[in-house]
mmCIF file of C-alpha atoms in Angstrom:
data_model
loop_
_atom_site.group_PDB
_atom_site.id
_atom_site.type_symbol
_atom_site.label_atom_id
_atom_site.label_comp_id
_atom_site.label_asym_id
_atom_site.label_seq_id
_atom_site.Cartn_x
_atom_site.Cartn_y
_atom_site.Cartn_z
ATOM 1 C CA UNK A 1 193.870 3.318 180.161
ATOM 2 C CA UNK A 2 194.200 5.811 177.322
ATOM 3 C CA UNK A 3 196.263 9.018 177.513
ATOM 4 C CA UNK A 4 193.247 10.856 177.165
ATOM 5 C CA UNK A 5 191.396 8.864 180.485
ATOM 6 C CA UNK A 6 195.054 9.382 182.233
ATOM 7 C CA UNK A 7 194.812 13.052 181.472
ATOM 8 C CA UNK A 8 191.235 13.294 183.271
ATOM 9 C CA UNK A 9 193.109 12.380 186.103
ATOM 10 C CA UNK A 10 195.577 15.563 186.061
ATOM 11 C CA UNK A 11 192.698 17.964 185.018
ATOM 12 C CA UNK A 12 190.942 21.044 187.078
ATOM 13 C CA UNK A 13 188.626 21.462 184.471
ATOM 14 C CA UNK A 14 185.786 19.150 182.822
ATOM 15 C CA UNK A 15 186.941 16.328 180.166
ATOM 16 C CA UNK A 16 185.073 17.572 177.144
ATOM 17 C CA UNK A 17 183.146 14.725 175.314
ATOM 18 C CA UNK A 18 185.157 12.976 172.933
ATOM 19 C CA UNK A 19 184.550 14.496 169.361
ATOM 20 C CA UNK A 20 186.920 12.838 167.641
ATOM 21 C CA UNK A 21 189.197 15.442 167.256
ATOM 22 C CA UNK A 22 192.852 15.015 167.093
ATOM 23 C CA UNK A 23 193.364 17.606 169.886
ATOM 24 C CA UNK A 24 191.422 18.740 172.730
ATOM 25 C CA UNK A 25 190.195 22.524 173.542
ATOM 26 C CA UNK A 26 190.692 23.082 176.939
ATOM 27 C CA UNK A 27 190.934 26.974 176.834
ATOM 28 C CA UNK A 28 187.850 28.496 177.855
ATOM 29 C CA UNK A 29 186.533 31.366 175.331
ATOM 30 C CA UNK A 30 189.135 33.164 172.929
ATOM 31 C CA UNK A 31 192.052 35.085 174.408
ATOM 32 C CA UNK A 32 193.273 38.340 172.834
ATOM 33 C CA UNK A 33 196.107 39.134 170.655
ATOM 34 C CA UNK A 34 199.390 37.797 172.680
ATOM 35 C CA UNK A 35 201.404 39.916 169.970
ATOM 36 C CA UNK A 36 202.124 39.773 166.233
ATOM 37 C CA UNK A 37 204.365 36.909 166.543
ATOM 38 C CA UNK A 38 201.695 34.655 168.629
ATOM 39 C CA UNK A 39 199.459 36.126 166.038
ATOM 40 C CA UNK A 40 201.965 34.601 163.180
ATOM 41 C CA UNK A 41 201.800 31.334 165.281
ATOM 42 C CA UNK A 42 197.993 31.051 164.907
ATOM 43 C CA UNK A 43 198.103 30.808 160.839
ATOM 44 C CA UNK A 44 198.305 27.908 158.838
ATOM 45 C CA UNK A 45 201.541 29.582 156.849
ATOM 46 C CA UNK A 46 203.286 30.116 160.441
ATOM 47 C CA UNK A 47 203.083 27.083 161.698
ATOM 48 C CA UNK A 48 204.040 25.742 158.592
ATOM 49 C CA UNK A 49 207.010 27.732 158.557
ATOM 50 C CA UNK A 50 207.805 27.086 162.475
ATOM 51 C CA UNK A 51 207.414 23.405 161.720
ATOM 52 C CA UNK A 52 209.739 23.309 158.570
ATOM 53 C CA UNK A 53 212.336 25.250 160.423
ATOM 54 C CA UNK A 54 212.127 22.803 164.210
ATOM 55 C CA UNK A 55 212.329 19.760 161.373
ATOM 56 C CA UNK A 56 215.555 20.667 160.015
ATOM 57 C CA UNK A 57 217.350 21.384 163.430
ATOM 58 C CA UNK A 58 216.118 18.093 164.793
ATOM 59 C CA UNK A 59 217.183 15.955 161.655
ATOM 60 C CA UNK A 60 220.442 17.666 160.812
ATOM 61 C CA UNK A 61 221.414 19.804 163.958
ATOM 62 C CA UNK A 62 224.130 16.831 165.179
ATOM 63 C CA UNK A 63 226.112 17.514 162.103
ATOM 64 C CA UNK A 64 226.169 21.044 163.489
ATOM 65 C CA UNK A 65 229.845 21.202 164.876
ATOM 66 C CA UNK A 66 230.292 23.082 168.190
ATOM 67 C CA UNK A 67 231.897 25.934 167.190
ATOM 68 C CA UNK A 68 229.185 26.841 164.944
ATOM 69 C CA UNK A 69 226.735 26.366 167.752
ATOM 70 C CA UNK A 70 226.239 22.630 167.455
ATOM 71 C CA UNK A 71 226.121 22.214 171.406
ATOM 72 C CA UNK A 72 223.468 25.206 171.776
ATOM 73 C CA UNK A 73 220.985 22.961 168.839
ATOM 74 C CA UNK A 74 221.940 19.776 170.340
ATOM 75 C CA UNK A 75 220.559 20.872 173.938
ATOM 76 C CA UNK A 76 217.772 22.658 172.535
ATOM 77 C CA UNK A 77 216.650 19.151 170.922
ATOM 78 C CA UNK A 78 217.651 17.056 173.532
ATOM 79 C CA UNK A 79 215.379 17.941 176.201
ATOM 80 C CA UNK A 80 214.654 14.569 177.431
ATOM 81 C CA UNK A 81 218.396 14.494 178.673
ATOM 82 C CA UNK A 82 218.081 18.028 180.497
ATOM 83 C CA UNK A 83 214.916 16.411 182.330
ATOM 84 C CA UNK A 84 216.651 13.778 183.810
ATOM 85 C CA UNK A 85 213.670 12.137 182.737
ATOM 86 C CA UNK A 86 212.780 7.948 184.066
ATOM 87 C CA UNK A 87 210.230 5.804 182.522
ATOM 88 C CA UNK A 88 206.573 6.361 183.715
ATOM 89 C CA UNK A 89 207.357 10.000 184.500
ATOM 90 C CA UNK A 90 204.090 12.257 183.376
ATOM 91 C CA UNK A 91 205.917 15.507 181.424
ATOM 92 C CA UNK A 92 204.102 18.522 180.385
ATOM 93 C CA UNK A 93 205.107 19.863 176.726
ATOM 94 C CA UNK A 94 204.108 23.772 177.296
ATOM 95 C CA UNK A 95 203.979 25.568 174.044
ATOM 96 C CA UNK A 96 204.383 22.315 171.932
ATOM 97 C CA UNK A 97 204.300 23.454 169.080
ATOM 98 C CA UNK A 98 204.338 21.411 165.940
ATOM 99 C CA UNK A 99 205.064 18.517 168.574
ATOM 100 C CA UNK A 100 208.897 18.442 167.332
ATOM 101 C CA UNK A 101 210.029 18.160 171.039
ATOM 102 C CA UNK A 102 207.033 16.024 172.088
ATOM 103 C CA UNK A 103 207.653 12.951 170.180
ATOM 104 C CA UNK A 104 211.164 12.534 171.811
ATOM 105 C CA UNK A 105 209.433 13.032 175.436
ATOM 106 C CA UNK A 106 207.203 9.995 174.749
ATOM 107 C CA UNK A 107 210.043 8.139 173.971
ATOM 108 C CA UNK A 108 211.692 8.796 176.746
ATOM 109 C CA UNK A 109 209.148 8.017 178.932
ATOM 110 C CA UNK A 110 207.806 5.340 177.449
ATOM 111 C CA UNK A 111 204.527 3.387 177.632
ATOM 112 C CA UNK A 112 203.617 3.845 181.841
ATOM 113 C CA UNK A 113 204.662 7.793 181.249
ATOM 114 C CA UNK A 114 202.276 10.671 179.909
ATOM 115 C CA UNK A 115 203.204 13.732 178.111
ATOM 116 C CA UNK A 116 201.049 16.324 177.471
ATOM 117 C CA UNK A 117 201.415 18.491 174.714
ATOM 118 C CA UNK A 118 199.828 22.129 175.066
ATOM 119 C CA UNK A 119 199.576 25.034 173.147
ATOM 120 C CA UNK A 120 197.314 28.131 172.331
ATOM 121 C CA UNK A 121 197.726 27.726 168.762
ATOM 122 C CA UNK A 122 195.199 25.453 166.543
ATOM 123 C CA UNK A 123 197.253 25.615 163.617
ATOM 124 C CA UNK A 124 199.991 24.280 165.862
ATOM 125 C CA UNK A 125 198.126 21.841 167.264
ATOM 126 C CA UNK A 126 196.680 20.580 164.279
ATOM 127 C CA UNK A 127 200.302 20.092 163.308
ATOM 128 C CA UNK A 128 201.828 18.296 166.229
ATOM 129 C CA UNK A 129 198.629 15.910 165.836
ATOM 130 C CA UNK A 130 200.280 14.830 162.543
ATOM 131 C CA UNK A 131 203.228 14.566 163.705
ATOM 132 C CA UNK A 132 202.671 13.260 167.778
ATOM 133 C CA UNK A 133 201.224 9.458 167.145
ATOM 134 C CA UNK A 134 202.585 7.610 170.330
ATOM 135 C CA UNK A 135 199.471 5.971 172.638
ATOM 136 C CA UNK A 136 201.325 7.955 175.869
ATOM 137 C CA UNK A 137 200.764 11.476 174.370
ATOM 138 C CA UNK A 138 197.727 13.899 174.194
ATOM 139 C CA UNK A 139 197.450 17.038 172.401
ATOM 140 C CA UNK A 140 195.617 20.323 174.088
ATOM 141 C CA UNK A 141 194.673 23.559 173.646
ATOM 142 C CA UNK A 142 195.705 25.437 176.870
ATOM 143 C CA UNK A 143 197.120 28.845 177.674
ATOM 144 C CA UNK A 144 200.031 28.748 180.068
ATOM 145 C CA UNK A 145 198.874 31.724 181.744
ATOM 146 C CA UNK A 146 196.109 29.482 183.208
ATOM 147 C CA UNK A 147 197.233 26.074 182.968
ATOM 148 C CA UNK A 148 194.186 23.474 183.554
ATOM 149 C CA UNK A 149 195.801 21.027 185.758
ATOM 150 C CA UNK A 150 195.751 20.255 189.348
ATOM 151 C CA UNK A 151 198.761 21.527 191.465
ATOM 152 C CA UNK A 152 201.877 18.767 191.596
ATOM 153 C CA UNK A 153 200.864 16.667 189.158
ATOM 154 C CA UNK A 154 204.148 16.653 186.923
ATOM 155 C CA UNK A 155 207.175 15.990 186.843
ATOM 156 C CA UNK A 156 208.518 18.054 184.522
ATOM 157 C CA UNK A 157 207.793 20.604 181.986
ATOM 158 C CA UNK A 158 209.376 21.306 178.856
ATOM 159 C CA UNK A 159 208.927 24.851 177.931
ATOM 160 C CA UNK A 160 210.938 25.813 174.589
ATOM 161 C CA UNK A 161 210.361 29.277 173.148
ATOM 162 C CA UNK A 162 206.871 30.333 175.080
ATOM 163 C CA UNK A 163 207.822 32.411 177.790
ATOM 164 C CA UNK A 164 208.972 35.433 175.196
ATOM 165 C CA UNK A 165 205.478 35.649 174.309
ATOM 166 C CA UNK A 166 203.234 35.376 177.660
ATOM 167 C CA UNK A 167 201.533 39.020 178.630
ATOM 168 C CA UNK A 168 202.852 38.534 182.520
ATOM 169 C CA UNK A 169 205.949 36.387 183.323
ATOM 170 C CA UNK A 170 205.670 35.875 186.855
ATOM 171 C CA UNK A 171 202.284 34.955 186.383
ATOM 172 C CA UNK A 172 203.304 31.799 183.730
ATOM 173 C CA UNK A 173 206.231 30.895 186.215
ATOM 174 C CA UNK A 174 203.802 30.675 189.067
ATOM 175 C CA UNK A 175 201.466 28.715 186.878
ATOM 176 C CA UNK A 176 204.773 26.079 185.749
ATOM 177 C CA UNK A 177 205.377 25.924 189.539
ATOM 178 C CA UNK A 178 202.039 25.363 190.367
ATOM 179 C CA UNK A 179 202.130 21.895 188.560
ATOM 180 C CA UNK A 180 205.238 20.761 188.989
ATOM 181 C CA UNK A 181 205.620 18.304 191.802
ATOM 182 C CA UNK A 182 208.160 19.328 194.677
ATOM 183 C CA UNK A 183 211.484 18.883 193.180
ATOM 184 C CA UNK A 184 210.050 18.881 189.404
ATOM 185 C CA UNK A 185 212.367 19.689 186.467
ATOM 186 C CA UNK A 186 212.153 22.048 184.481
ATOM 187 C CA UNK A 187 213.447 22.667 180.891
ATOM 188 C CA UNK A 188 213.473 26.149 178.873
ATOM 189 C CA UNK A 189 214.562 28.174 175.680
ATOM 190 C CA UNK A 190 213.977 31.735 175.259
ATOM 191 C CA UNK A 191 215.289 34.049 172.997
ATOM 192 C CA UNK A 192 218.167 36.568 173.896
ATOM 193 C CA UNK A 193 219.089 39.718 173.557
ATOM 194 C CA UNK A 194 222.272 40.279 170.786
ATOM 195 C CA UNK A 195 225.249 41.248 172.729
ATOM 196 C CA UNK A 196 227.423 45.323 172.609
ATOM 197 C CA UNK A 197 226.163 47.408 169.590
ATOM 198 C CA UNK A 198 223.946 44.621 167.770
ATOM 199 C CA UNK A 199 221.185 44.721 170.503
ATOM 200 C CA UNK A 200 219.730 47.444 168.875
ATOM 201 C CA UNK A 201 218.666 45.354 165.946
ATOM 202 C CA UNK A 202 217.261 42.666 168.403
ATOM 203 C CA UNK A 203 215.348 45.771 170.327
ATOM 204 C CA UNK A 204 213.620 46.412 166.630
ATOM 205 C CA UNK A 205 212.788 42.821 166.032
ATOM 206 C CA UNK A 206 211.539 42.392 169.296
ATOM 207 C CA UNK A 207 209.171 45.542 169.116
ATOM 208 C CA UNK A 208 207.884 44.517 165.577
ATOM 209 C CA UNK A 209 207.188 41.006 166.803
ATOM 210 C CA UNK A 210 205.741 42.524 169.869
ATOM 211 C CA UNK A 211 207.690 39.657 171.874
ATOM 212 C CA UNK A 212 209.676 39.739 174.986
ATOM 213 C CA UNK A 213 213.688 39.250 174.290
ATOM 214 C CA UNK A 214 215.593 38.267 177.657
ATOM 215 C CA UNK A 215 218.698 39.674 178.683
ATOM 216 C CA UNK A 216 221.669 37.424 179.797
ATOM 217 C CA UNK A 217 220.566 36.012 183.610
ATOM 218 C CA UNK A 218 217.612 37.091 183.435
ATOM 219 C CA UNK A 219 215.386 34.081 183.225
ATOM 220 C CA UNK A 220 217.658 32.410 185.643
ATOM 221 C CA UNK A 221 216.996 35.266 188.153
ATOM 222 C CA UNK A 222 213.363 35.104 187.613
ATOM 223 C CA UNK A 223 213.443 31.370 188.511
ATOM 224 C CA UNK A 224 215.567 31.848 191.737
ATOM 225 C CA UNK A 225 212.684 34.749 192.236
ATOM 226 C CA UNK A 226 210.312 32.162 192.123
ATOM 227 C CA UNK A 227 212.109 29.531 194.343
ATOM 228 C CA UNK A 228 213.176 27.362 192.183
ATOM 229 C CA UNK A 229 216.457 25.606 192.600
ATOM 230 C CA UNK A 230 219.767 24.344 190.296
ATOM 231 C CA UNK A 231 219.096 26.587 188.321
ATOM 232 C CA UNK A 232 221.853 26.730 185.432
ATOM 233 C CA UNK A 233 222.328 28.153 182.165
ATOM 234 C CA UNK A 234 224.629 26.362 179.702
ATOM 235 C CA UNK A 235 223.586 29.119 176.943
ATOM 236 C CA UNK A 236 223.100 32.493 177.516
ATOM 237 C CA UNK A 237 223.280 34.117 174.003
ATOM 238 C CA UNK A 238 220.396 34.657 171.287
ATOM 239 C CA UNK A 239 219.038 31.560 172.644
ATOM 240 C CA UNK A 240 218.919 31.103 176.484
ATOM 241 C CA UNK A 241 218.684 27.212 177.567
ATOM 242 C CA UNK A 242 217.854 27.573 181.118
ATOM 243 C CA UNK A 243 217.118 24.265 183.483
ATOM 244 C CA UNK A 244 215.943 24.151 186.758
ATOM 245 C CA UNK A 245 213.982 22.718 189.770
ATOM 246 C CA UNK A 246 210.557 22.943 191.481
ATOM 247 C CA UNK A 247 211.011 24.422 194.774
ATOM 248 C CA UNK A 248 210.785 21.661 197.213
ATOM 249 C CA UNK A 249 213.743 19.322 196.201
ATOM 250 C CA UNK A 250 215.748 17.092 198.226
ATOM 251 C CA UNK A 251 219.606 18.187 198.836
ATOM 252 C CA UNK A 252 221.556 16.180 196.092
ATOM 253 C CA UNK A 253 222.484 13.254 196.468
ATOM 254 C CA UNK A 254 226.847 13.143 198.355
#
């Protein structure tokens, strides 16, 4: 069974007919400006530029050292680890991107496992299709405020730089929830505020870019808000990598 026929499966929404296209448009109509940067995200030049820059983390980020912030790329990258994930496992890629972080979920989840890569962005997607070539991964245009898949049918999402940009939170953590199966992981990267007297230059930026910044905890409180559990945060500085899981999880294990 393809990954496309093994996505029909997870779907709350018709399978369009296959066109032949290297991604599939799953978002009904055209939403509205999600900000300047999400606007930036929808040309060819930014996605170019989003690409190039996700490239050269991923293929030179381990020479990095630590105290430069080597750890903080290396977890960023290394999301398959932070998902605990096993082989066969069906992962949802939310805000894919140029499908830099996708490829190394198919890999980890090899042939019996499904990722799904998602974004609102055709110039992204159009990327990640040149980039994403593995049979166990397909490529869709969704909008995580209103993800298109049945409840509990993952089991986990990765969900690197998207939630700074969503009009509504809550409403995109309900939604990650939603699909998750009980006990789900879940993966994420935001961008922080800059700590003492440099915030206000990360205030500006994040005004001009009409994007959300977080401050420190408070992803991690949002999650607990939302009942999700082990919920830690190795980095809590200009980039916040926050893990966690679905509500619904057995006690661990001793």
């Amino acid at each position: 069974m393809s990954a496309r026929e093994r996505l029909a499966d997870l779907l709350v929404v018709p399978l369009p007919p296959d066109d032949g296209a290297p991604w599939i448009d799953l978002v009904e109509g055209r939403p509205g400006s999600r900000g300047r940067v999400q606007d930036l995200w929808e040309t060819g030049g930014g996605a170019g530029a989003y690409d190039r820059l996700l490239a050269a983390g991923d293929r030179f980020g381990g020479a990095v050292p630590g105290f430069a912030g080597g750890d903080l790329v290396r977890d960023f990258y290394d999301v398959a680890r932070r998902l605990d994930l096993l082989e066969g496992d069906t992962v949802l890629d939310l805000a894919c991107g140029p499908g830099t972080l996708t490829r190394h979920l198919a890999d980890a989840v090899g042939p019996r496992g499904l990722v799904v890569g998602a974004d609102l962005s055709p110039a992204m997607l159009t990327r990640a299709a040149k980039a994403v070539t593995a049979e166990n991964a397909v490529l869709v245009r969704a909008d995580a405020m209103s993800l298109p898949l049945r409840d509990a049918v993952v089991d986990a999402v990765s969900c690197s730089l998207c939630l700074h940009l969503v009009p509504d939170l809550d409403t995109a953590l309900i939604e990650i929830a939603r699909v998750l199966r009980p006990g789900g992981r879940l993966a994420a990267a935001v961008p922080g505020h800059a700590p003492g007297p440099f915030r206000f230059t990360t205030e500006l930026l994040a005004r001009g870019g009409q994007a959300r910044l977080f401050r420190r905890g408070e992803l991690a409180d949002a999650l607990v808000r939302h009942g999700f559990v082990r919920v830690s945060t190795p980095h809590d500085g200009l980039i916040q990598i926050v893990d966690a899981v679905a509500p619904g999880a057995p006690p661990p294990r001793g």
